[in-house]
Short mmCIF file of C-alpha atoms in Angstrom, two decimals:
data_model
loop_
_atom_site.label_atom_id
_atom_site.label_comp_id
_atom_site.label_asym_id
_atom_site.label_seq_id
_atom_site.Cartn_x
_atom_site.Cartn_y
_atom_site.Cartn_z
CA MET A 1114 0.00 0.00 0.00
CA ASP A 1115 1.43 3.41 -0.89
CA LEU A 1116 1.47 6.24 1.66
CA GLU A 1117 -1.35 8.21 0.09
CA THR A 1118 -3.70 5.22 0.13
CA ALA A 1119 -2.64 4.38 3.70
CA LEU A 1120 -3.36 7.96 4.83
CA LYS A 1121 -6.79 7.82 3.22
CA LYS A 1122 -7.55 4.57 5.03
CA LEU A 1123 -6.06 5.67 8.35
CA THR A 1124 -9.28 7.05 9.79
CA GLY A 1125 -11.10 3.83 8.95
CA GLY A 1126 -9.12 2.00 11.64
CA GLY A 1127 -7.22 -1.25 11.30
CA ALA A 1128 -3.55 -2.07 11.73
CA GLU A 1129 -2.52 -2.24 8.09
CA PRO A 1130 -2.82 1.45 7.18
CA ARG A 1131 -1.20 2.44 10.51
CA ASP A 1132 1.74 0.12 9.94
CA CYS A 1133 2.07 1.33 6.40
CA VAL A 1134 2.10 5.04 7.39
CA VAL A 1135 4.72 4.36 10.05
CA ARG A 1136 6.86 2.33 7.63
CA HIS A 1137 6.78 5.09 5.03
CA LEU A 1138 7.48 7.89 7.49
CA ARG A 1139 10.31 6.03 9.16
CA GLY A 1140 11.75 5.29 5.77
CA ALA A 1141 11.04 8.87 4.70
CA ILE A 1142 11.41 8.00 1.05
CA GLU A 1143 11.82 11.54 -0.11
CA GLY A 1144 10.31 11.20 -3.56
CA GLN A 1145 7.05 9.81 -2.16
CA THR A 1146 6.72 10.81 1.47
CA ILE A 1147 6.84 14.60 1.33
CA PRO A 1148 4.49 15.04 -1.68
CA ALA A 1149 2.02 12.47 -0.32
CA LEU A 1150 2.00 14.10 3.12
CA SER A 1151 1.68 17.55 1.56
CA ARG A 1152 -1.39 16.44 -0.34
CA ALA A 1153 -2.90 14.84 2.77
CA LEU A 1154 -2.25 17.90 4.91
CA ALA A 1155 -3.64 20.25 2.28
CA GLU A 1156 -7.05 18.67 2.70
CA PRO A 1157 -8.87 20.07 5.69
CA ASP A 1158 -9.73 16.68 7.20
CA ASP A 1159 -9.62 17.02 10.99
CA GLU A 1160 -10.21 13.36 11.58
CA LEU A 1161 -7.15 12.34 9.59
CA LEU A 1162 -5.06 15.04 11.24
CA PHE A 1163 -5.93 13.92 14.76
CA GLU A 1164 -5.57 10.24 13.88
CA LEU A 1165 -2.14 10.90 12.37
CA ALA A 1166 -1.07 13.03 15.33
CA ASP A 1167 -2.17 10.30 17.77
CA LEU A 1168 -0.31 7.64 15.84
CA LEU A 1169 2.87 9.67 15.51
CA GLN A 1170 2.78 10.73 19.15
CA GLU A 1171 2.62 7.04 20.06
CA ILE A 1172 5.69 6.31 17.95
CA GLY A 1173 7.73 9.39 18.96
CA ASP A 1174 10.39 9.18 16.26
CA THR A 1175 13.07 11.80 15.48
CA LYS A 1176 13.03 11.01 11.79
CA ILE A 1177 9.29 11.61 11.60
CA VAL A 1178 9.70 14.96 13.36
CA SER A 1179 12.21 15.97 10.70
CA VAL A 1180 9.72 15.05 7.93
CA PHE A 1181 7.11 17.39 9.43
CA LEU A 1182 9.68 20.12 9.98
CA ARG A 1183 10.25 20.07 6.22
CA LEU A 1184 6.51 20.49 5.68
CA LEU A 1185 6.58 23.65 7.80
CA HIS A 1186 8.37 25.26 4.84
CA SER A 1187 5.45 24.56 2.50
CA ASP A 1188 4.09 27.50 0.53
CA ASP A 1189 0.57 26.26 1.24
CA PRO A 1190 -0.56 27.76 4.59
CA THR A 1191 -2.86 24.78 5.20
CA VAL A 1192 0.00 22.29 4.87
CA ARG A 1193 2.35 24.22 7.14
CA ASN A 1194 -0.33 24.85 9.76
CA ASN A 1195 -1.33 21.21 9.83
CA ALA A 1196 2.36 20.28 10.07
CA ARG A 1197 2.64 22.68 13.01
CA THR A 1198 -0.36 21.04 14.68
CA ILE A 1199 1.33 17.64 14.34
CA LEU A 1200 4.68 19.00 15.55
CA GLU A 1201 3.01 20.46 18.64
CA ARG A 1202 2.04 16.89 19.47
CA ILE A 1203 5.21 15.03 18.47
CA GLY A 1204 7.91 17.66 18.90
CA THR A 1205 9.05 16.35 22.28
CA ALA A 1206 10.50 13.34 20.45
CA ALA A 1207 13.18 15.58 18.95
CA PRO A 1208 13.74 18.73 21.03
CA ASP A 1209 17.11 19.31 19.38
CA LEU A 1210 15.45 19.58 15.98
CA LEU A 1211 13.03 22.18 17.34
CA ILE A 1212 15.93 24.14 18.82
CA ALA A 1213 17.63 23.94 15.41
CA LEU A 1214 14.40 25.26 13.82
CA SER A 1215 14.53 28.20 16.23
CA ARG A 1216 17.93 29.12 14.76
CA GLU A 1217 16.90 29.09 11.09
CA SER A 1218 17.54 32.25 9.10
CA ASP A 1219 13.87 32.64 8.10
CA PRO A 1220 12.10 34.53 10.94
CA ARG A 1221 8.81 32.76 10.05
CA MET A 1222 10.40 29.45 10.99
CA ARG A 1223 11.70 30.95 14.24
CA VAL A 1224 8.16 32.15 15.02
CA PHE A 1225 6.86 28.62 14.39
CA ALA A 1226 9.66 27.22 16.57
CA ALA A 1227 8.83 29.56 19.45
CA GLY A 1228 5.16 28.56 19.22
CA ILE A 1229 5.89 24.83 19.16
CA LEU A 1230 8.46 25.12 21.96
CA GLY A 1231 5.83 26.87 24.06
CA VAL A 1232 3.63 23.79 23.96
CA HIS A 1233 6.22 21.42 25.43
CA GLY A 1234 8.78 23.09 27.62
CA ASP A 1235 11.62 21.97 29.79
CA ASP A 1236 14.59 23.94 31.13
CA ALA A 1237 16.48 23.69 27.83
CA VAL A 1238 13.47 25.04 25.96
CA VAL A 1239 13.04 27.93 28.40
CA ALA A 1240 16.74 28.78 28.03
CA ARG A 1241 16.40 28.91 24.24
CA LEU A 1242 13.19 30.96 24.43
CA LEU A 1243 14.98 33.42 26.73
CA GLU A 1244 17.67 33.79 24.07
CA MET A 1245 14.95 34.35 21.47
CA LEU A 1246 13.82 37.43 23.41
CA ARG A 1247 16.95 39.03 21.92
CA ASP A 1248 16.10 37.94 18.36
CA PRO A 1249 16.50 40.79 15.84
CA ASP A 1250 12.96 40.18 14.56
CA GLN A 1251 10.14 41.55 16.71
CA SER A 1252 7.66 38.87 15.63
CA VAL A 1253 10.08 36.23 16.98
CA GLN A 1254 10.52 38.19 20.22
CA ASP A 1255 6.75 38.42 20.49
CA ALA A 1256 6.27 34.66 19.92
CA ALA A 1257 8.96 33.92 22.54
CA VAL A 1258 7.25 36.19 25.08
CA VAL A 1259 3.91 34.42 24.52
CA SER A 1260 5.50 30.96 24.82
CA LEU A 1261 7.42 31.82 27.98
CA GLY A 1262 4.11 32.98 29.42
CA LEU A 1263 2.40 29.73 28.46
CA LEU A 1264 5.25 27.77 30.07
CA ARG A 1265 4.83 29.91 33.21
CA ALA A 1266 8.58 30.47 33.19
CA THR A 1267 9.30 32.44 36.36
CA THR A 1268 12.90 32.94 35.19
CA ALA A 1269 11.49 35.00 32.33
CA VAL A 1270 9.71 37.55 34.53
CA ALA A 1271 12.53 40.14 34.60
CA PRO A 1272 13.34 40.11 30.85
CA ILE A 1273 9.64 40.13 29.92
CA ALA A 1274 9.06 43.02 32.34
CA GLU A 1275 11.79 44.91 30.47
CA PHE A 1276 9.67 44.65 27.29
CA LEU A 1277 6.68 45.87 29.27
CA LYS A 1278 8.62 48.97 30.35
CA ASN A 1279 10.53 49.81 27.19
CA GLY A 1280 9.36 47.56 24.36
CA HIS A 1281 7.39 48.11 21.17
CA PRO A 1282 3.73 48.75 22.15
CA TRP A 1283 2.66 45.41 20.64
CA LEU A 1284 5.27 43.64 22.78
CA GLN A 1285 4.12 45.61 25.80
CA PHE A 1286 0.69 44.04 25.33
CA SER A 1287 2.05 40.51 24.92
CA SER A 1288 4.45 41.03 27.84
CA LEU A 1289 1.77 42.09 30.26
CA ASP A 1290 -0.39 39.18 29.15
CA ALA A 1291 2.54 36.76 29.60
CA LEU A 1292 3.29 38.16 33.08
CA CYS A 1293 -0.37 37.70 33.96
CA THR A 1294 -0.24 34.08 32.76
CA ILE A 1295 2.98 33.41 34.72
CA GLY A 1296 1.39 34.94 37.83
CA GLY A 1297 2.99 34.77 41.26
CA PRO A 1298 4.28 37.63 43.44
CA GLU A 1299 7.17 38.70 41.19
CA ALA A 1300 5.14 38.93 37.96
CA THR A 1301 2.27 40.64 39.80
CA GLN A 1302 4.65 43.23 41.26
CA GLU A 1303 6.00 44.00 37.77
CA LEU A 1304 2.44 44.60 36.54
CA LEU A 1305 1.68 46.85 39.50
CA ASP A 1306 4.96 48.76 39.05
CA ALA A 1307 4.14 49.39 35.38
CA LEU A 1308 0.71 50.87 36.17
CA PRO A 1309 1.64 54.49 36.98
CA LYS A 1310 3.94 55.08 34.00
CA ALA A 1311 2.04 53.17 31.31
CA THR A 1312 0.27 54.89 28.42
CA ASP A 1313 -3.49 54.91 28.75
CA GLU A 1314 -4.09 51.99 26.37
CA ILE A 1315 -1.45 49.83 28.08
CA ARG A 1316 -2.78 50.88 31.49
CA ILE A 1317 -6.27 49.66 30.60
CA ALA A 1318 -4.83 46.31 29.50
CA LEU A 1319 -2.76 46.17 32.72
CA ILE A 1320 -5.90 46.76 34.77
CA ASP A 1321 -7.66 43.97 32.89
CA ALA A 1322 -4.71 41.63 33.56
CA LEU A 1323 -4.67 42.59 37.25
CA GLY A 1324 -8.38 41.82 37.32
CA ARG A 1325 -7.56 38.26 36.25
CA LEU A 1326 -4.92 37.92 38.99
CA ALA A 1327 -6.92 39.84 41.63
CA PRO A 1328 -3.94 40.50 43.93
CA PRO A 1329 -4.96 42.02 47.29
CA GLU A 1330 -2.06 44.48 47.03
CA GLY A 1331 -3.61 45.76 43.79
CA VAL A 1332 -6.41 47.60 45.59
CA GLU A 1333 -4.45 50.77 46.45
CA PRO A 1334 -2.76 51.18 43.03
CA LEU A 1335 -6.13 50.69 41.33
CA ALA A 1336 -7.72 53.16 43.73
CA GLY A 1337 -4.95 55.52 42.60
CA VAL A 1338 -6.05 55.06 38.98
CA VAL A 1339 -9.64 55.73 40.04
CA ALA A 1340 -8.45 58.96 41.67
CA SER A 1341 -6.43 60.35 38.78
CA GLY A 1342 -6.73 58.18 35.64
CA SER A 1343 -8.49 58.92 32.36
CA PRO A 1344 -12.24 58.20 32.23
CA ALA A 1345 -11.59 54.88 30.42
CA ALA A 1346 -8.92 53.82 32.92
CA ARG A 1347 -11.16 54.82 35.86
CA THR A 1348 -14.01 52.72 34.45
CA ALA A 1349 -11.68 49.73 33.94
CA ALA A 1350 -10.21 50.04 37.46
CA LEU A 1351 -13.64 50.38 39.04
CA ARG A 1352 -14.80 47.24 37.22
CA VAL A 1353 -11.98 45.27 38.88
CA LEU A 1354 -12.52 46.86 42.29
CA LEU A 1355 -16.24 46.09 42.16
CA GLY A 1356 -15.63 42.60 40.80
CA PRO A 1357 -12.69 40.32 41.62
CA LEU A 1358 -11.26 42.66 44.28
CA ALA A 1359 -14.56 43.58 45.96
CA ASP A 1360 -13.83 41.57 49.12
CA GLU A 1361 -10.45 43.27 49.48
CA VAL A 1362 -12.03 46.70 49.03
CA ARG A 1363 -14.66 45.85 51.63
CA ARG A 1364 -11.91 44.79 54.01
CA ARG A 1365 -10.33 48.27 53.75
CA GLY A 1366 -13.56 49.77 55.12
CA ARG A 1367 -14.00 53.54 55.54
CA THR A 1368 -10.36 54.51 54.99
CA GLU A 1369 -8.97 57.56 53.27
CA SER A 1370 -7.49 55.46 50.44
CA MET A 1371 -10.97 54.18 49.57
CA ARG A 1372 -12.53 57.67 49.28
CA PRO A 1373 -11.83 57.97 45.53
CA VAL A 1374 -13.38 54.53 45.00
CA ALA A 1375 -16.55 55.56 46.86
CA ARG A 1376 -16.76 58.78 44.83
CA GLU A 1377 -16.26 56.88 41.56
CA ILE A 1378 -18.99 54.39 42.50
CA VAL A 1379 -21.37 57.29 43.08
CA ARG A 1380 -20.40 58.81 39.74
CA ALA A 1381 -20.99 55.48 37.96
CA LEU A 1382 -24.35 54.99 39.68
CA GLN A 1383 -25.53 58.47 38.76
CA ASN A 1384 -24.29 58.34 35.17
CA GLY A 1385 -27.13 57.43 32.81
CA ARG A 1386 -28.96 54.22 33.55
CA PRO A 1387 -26.73 51.85 35.51
CA SER A 1388 -27.16 48.09 35.19
CA ALA A 1389 -28.77 46.11 38.03
CA ARG A 1390 -25.41 44.38 38.56
CA LEU A 1391 -23.57 47.69 38.93
CA VAL A 1392 -26.19 48.99 41.36
CA ALA A 1393 -26.09 45.80 43.45
CA ARG A 1394 -22.29 45.68 43.60
CA GLY A 1395 -21.85 49.44 43.88
CA LEU A 1396 -24.31 49.93 46.73
CA ASP A 1397 -22.95 46.87 48.52
CA LEU A 1398 -19.43 48.33 48.47
CA LEU A 1399 -20.65 51.84 49.28
CA ALA A 1400 -22.18 50.41 52.45
CA ALA A 1401 -18.72 49.15 53.43
CA ILE A 1402 -16.49 52.07 52.39
CA GLY A 1403 -18.83 55.04 52.01
CA GLY A 1404 -19.18 57.91 54.44
CA PRO A 1405 -21.96 60.40 55.14
CA GLU A 1406 -21.64 61.79 51.60
CA GLU A 1407 -22.61 58.43 50.11
CA GLU A 1408 -25.53 57.77 52.51
CA ALA A 1409 -27.75 60.00 50.42
CA VAL A 1410 -27.09 57.88 47.36
CA ILE A 1411 -28.25 54.73 49.15
CA LEU A 1412 -31.33 56.54 50.43
CA GLY A 1413 -32.02 57.77 46.89
CA PHE A 1414 -32.03 54.24 45.51
CA LEU A 1415 -34.60 53.20 48.15
CA ALA A 1416 -37.05 55.25 46.10
CA ALA A 1417 -35.97 53.86 42.72
CA GLU A 1418 -38.59 52.62 40.30
CA ASP A 1419 -36.64 49.46 39.53
CA ARG A 1420 -37.30 46.71 42.08
CA ALA A 1421 -33.76 45.32 41.78
CA PHE A 1422 -32.32 48.77 42.55
CA ARG A 1423 -34.59 49.12 45.63
CA LEU A 1424 -33.57 45.65 46.84
CA ALA A 1425 -29.86 46.54 46.51
CA ALA A 1426 -30.46 49.77 48.46
CA VAL A 1427 -32.42 47.93 51.17
CA LYS A 1428 -29.51 45.52 51.68
CA ALA A 1429 -26.91 48.32 51.60
CA ALA A 1430 -28.89 50.39 54.15
CA GLY A 1431 -28.94 47.37 56.46
CA SER A 1432 -25.26 46.55 56.18
CA MET A 1433 -24.34 50.24 56.60
CA LYS A 1434 -26.69 50.36 59.62
CA LEU A 1435 -28.03 53.57 58.21
CA ALA A 1436 -30.29 55.21 60.82
CA ALA A 1437 -31.62 57.70 58.26
CA ALA A 1438 -33.02 54.77 56.30
CA VAL A 1439 -35.47 53.65 59.00
CA ALA A 1440 -38.31 55.93 57.90
CA PRO A 1441 -38.04 55.22 54.15
CA LEU A 1442 -37.65 51.49 54.86
CA ASN A 1443 -40.81 51.49 56.96
CA ALA A 1444 -42.63 53.34 54.20
CA LEU A 1445 -41.35 50.85 51.67
CA LEU A 1446 -42.40 47.93 53.87
CA LYS A 1447 -46.06 48.97 53.59
CA GLN A 1448 -46.12 48.45 49.82
CA ALA A 1449 -43.51 45.69 49.47
CA ASP A 1450 -44.14 42.15 48.25
CA THR A 1451 -43.36 39.27 50.63
CA GLU A 1452 -39.83 38.67 49.38
CA LEU A 1453 -38.77 42.32 49.52
CA ALA A 1454 -40.53 42.69 52.88
CA GLY A 1455 -38.27 39.99 54.31
CA ASP A 1456 -35.15 41.89 53.23
CA ILE A 1457 -36.55 45.18 54.53
CA LYS A 1458 -37.29 43.65 57.94
CA ALA A 1459 -33.79 42.12 58.08
CA SER A 1460 -32.23 45.50 57.32
CA LEU A 1461 -34.41 47.29 59.88
CA GLU A 1462 -33.35 44.75 62.51
CA ARG A 1463 -29.66 45.35 61.72
CA ILE A 1464 -30.10 49.11 61.97
CA GLN A 1465 -32.09 48.93 65.21
CA ALA A 1466 -29.56 46.50 66.74
CA ALA A 1467 -26.83 49.03 66.06
CA MET B 1376 -18.24 56.10 16.43
CA THR B 1377 -21.95 55.13 16.37
CA ASP B 1378 -24.91 54.73 18.70
CA ARG B 1379 -25.09 51.00 18.02
CA PRO B 1380 -21.83 49.27 18.91
CA LYS B 1381 -20.22 47.65 15.88
CA THR B 1382 -19.23 44.04 16.35
CA VAL B 1383 -15.85 42.67 15.30
CA LEU B 1384 -15.02 38.97 15.05
CA VAL B 1385 -11.38 38.33 15.99
CA VAL B 1386 -10.08 34.99 14.73
CA ASP B 1387 -6.72 33.83 16.09
CA ASP B 1388 -5.58 30.60 17.72
CA SER B 1389 -3.61 32.52 20.32
CA PRO B 1390 -5.76 33.75 23.24
CA THR B 1391 -3.04 36.32 23.95
CA MET B 1392 -3.36 37.72 20.45
CA ARG B 1393 -7.15 37.83 20.68
CA ARG B 1394 -6.95 39.69 24.00
CA MET B 1395 -4.40 42.11 22.54
CA VAL B 1396 -6.65 42.96 19.60
CA ALA B 1397 -9.60 43.31 21.99
CA TRP B 1398 -7.59 45.73 24.16
CA VAL B 1399 -6.99 47.86 21.08
CA LEU B 1400 -10.58 47.74 19.77
CA ILE B 1401 -12.77 47.92 22.88
CA PRO B 1402 -11.70 51.49 23.72
CA MET B 1403 -12.96 52.39 20.20
CA GLY B 1404 -16.44 51.45 21.45
CA LEU B 1405 -16.45 48.20 19.45
CA GLU B 1406 -17.84 44.91 20.67
CA VAL B 1407 -15.35 42.07 20.21
CA VAL B 1408 -16.26 38.41 19.74
CA GLU B 1409 -13.44 35.85 19.64
CA ALA B 1410 -12.91 32.61 17.71
CA GLY B 1411 -9.92 30.27 18.06
CA ASP B 1412 -9.87 28.93 14.50
CA GLY B 1413 -11.58 29.16 11.13
CA LYS B 1414 -14.22 26.55 11.87
CA GLU B 1415 -15.34 28.26 15.05
CA ALA B 1416 -15.39 31.56 13.16
CA LEU B 1417 -17.58 30.16 10.37
CA LYS B 1418 -20.06 28.88 12.93
CA LEU B 1419 -20.24 32.31 14.58
CA LEU B 1420 -20.61 34.00 11.19
CA GLU B 1421 -23.60 31.77 10.46
CA GLU B 1422 -25.21 32.53 13.82
CA ARG B 1423 -24.92 36.30 13.98
CA THR B 1424 -24.06 39.43 12.08
CA PHE B 1425 -20.64 41.05 12.27
CA ASP B 1426 -19.49 44.39 10.92
CA LEU B 1427 -15.89 43.27 10.44
CA ALA B 1428 -13.64 40.22 10.85
CA ILE B 1429 -9.95 40.31 11.81
CA VAL B 1430 -8.30 37.06 10.80
CA ASP B 1431 -4.86 35.52 11.37
CA ILE B 1432 -3.36 33.33 8.63
CA ASN B 1433 -1.53 30.68 10.62
CA MET B 1434 -4.12 28.75 12.62
CA PRO B 1435 -4.80 25.06 13.17
CA VAL B 1436 -7.99 23.27 12.05
CA MET B 1437 -8.79 25.87 9.38
CA ASP B 1438 -6.23 28.54 8.50
CA GLY B 1439 -7.02 32.14 7.62
CA ILE B 1440 -6.77 31.71 3.85
CA GLN B 1441 -9.17 28.76 3.88
CA LEU B 1442 -11.52 30.71 6.11
CA MET B 1443 -11.32 33.70 3.79
CA ARG B 1444 -12.31 31.52 0.79
CA ARG B 1445 -15.21 30.03 2.72
CA ILE B 1446 -16.41 33.48 3.81
CA ARG B 1447 -16.46 34.78 0.25
CA GLY B 1448 -18.31 31.66 -0.88
CA LYS B 1449 -21.12 32.18 1.59
CA ALA B 1450 -24.24 34.08 0.65
CA GLY B 1451 -24.50 37.29 2.67
CA LEU B 1452 -20.80 37.38 3.57
CA GLU B 1453 -19.44 38.38 0.16
CA ASP B 1454 -19.01 41.99 1.30
CA LEU B 1455 -17.96 41.46 4.91
CA PRO B 1456 -14.82 43.55 5.45
CA VAL B 1457 -11.94 41.29 6.49
CA LEU B 1458 -8.60 42.49 7.82
CA MET B 1459 -5.87 39.84 7.74
CA LEU B 1460 -3.60 40.40 10.77
CA THR B 1461 -0.59 38.15 10.54
CA THR B 1462 3.13 37.72 11.14
CA GLU B 1463 3.44 36.65 7.47
CA SER B 1464 5.22 39.57 5.86
CA ARG B 1465 6.03 37.95 2.49
CA GLU B 1466 4.44 39.22 -0.68
CA GLN B 1467 3.19 35.75 -1.61
CA GLU B 1468 1.00 35.51 1.52
CA ARG B 1469 -0.29 39.00 0.93
CA GLN B 1470 -1.23 37.96 -2.60
CA LEU B 1471 -2.84 34.71 -1.41
CA ALA B 1472 -4.93 36.69 1.07
CA GLU B 1473 -5.95 39.18 -1.59
CA GLU B 1474 -6.91 36.43 -4.04
CA ALA B 1475 -8.94 34.73 -1.32
CA GLY B 1476 -10.87 37.97 -0.83
CA ALA B 1477 -9.25 39.77 2.12
CA THR B 1478 -10.08 43.47 2.19
CA MET B 1479 -6.92 44.65 3.96
CA TYR B 1480 -3.65 43.17 5.20
CA GLN B 1481 -1.63 44.14 8.25
CA VAL B 1482 1.63 42.58 9.41
CA LYS B 1483 2.10 42.22 13.16
CA PRO B 1484 3.70 43.27 15.42
CA CYS B 1485 2.37 46.68 14.56
CA LEU B 1486 1.37 49.81 16.42
CA PRO B 1487 -2.15 49.85 17.89
CA PRO B 1488 -2.99 53.07 15.95
CA GLU B 1489 -2.26 51.19 12.70
CA ILE B 1490 -4.91 48.61 13.57
CA ARG B 1491 -7.32 51.27 14.74
CA ALA B 1492 -6.88 53.28 11.53
CA LYS B 1493 -7.52 50.24 9.32
CA VAL B 1494 -10.51 49.12 11.39
CA PHE B 1495 -11.94 52.63 11.33
CA SER B 1496 -11.56 52.95 7.58
CA LEU B 1497 -13.08 49.50 6.92
CA LEU B 1498 -16.09 50.27 9.09
CA GLU B 1499 -16.46 53.73 7.56
CA ALA B 1500 -16.32 52.31 4.04
CA VAL B 1501 -19.22 49.98 4.79
CA ASP B 1502 -21.28 52.49 6.72
CA PRO B 1503 -20.16 56.10 6.12
CA ASP B 1504 -23.05 57.44 8.22
CA GLY B 1505 -22.05 55.28 11.12
CA GLY B 1506 -25.54 53.94 11.54
#
């Protein structure tokens, strides 16, 4: 059976086509193997691709890796991308060949190498990817940054942070994303350190990344952005403070550093028509960090038309133990449905107990 | 830009790259929907309407050129603006993308304003009134 026929029959199961594919690839008869594989990989047949990858992963043969490395040079994007998919699965069988690929003169091949190395990494791979951060081509640097992030290479934190501080804007984005993926105290600190000096667009991305990490020590720097950032940065920072860092903000209580956050919540609540989620989270946090200036906002929402807004205000008045809310809560109780009445009574009890 | 947020489909196998493009586009007031490969993108394109697609070339399962051909072959998607955003800087890939029907081509890494300018002009060309 020739290779092309064997590849066609591979997804049908059975030992014969599998044995035949392996025999051909191990033999790597140049005149037949490369063209037959190119034709097979040019057809978008996922089933064949996965079957082939499974089979080759099982075998783990250096010679087969070298066959697919040759296919990476194909002019047909489908062939080279399918070859890459296979190499991501079988590359560990020949790490030296992947390292050699990362040293090719064509930067496209070095980009492929960085991507494949990022899937399977050991110390040798990380060392090579760290060298690739100094590649003359920015697309290779970028691919190395992404892969070091995926490998969660803590040794890469300092050099990646250097890109975040002084790199091309595109690399600043990939660097902050890689640091976020690496995580841990050192990477988090680099993200926090970059916050004050970053351009507005990088700062917004940094805030988003910090939202994914939710570090407790991020509350004060983000409160700083809320105090003096651009409107877009303030909105992004408030989203993180109201979301993943809400418990940490609540823990700070009525402190001076939380004043800008309370003011920004009020501004967000009074700007247009806020969502029920924003009202619920905003009023909940205002109850924890707000002062007399914010009490009026909670009282105002007790009279809101929207039931969800009133419910959020009822709960906030209770947790803030807001004495001024007793009269409006009692008034609300008279017209409330059973469910809301339960929350109103609970809040009144908390206020009266205080 | 408009009252109704325009929706952009970002197709790239790298989640990092998709996030990066989203970070650039969201401050423009655009809604960003992400797909990890061409097949996922085609499914999304069948399910909802997009104002623009940003597509990488090198992706597993279905690469950007294949996706581009499929998009142009689908009724209703013939005129969808598509920006190819790729590390492929060679003329032959640019030509392949053009032949497949890509509207614009941008090599990455690039500066965020370059992406914004191309996105803006593609959206403007489709809908000069911004409605």
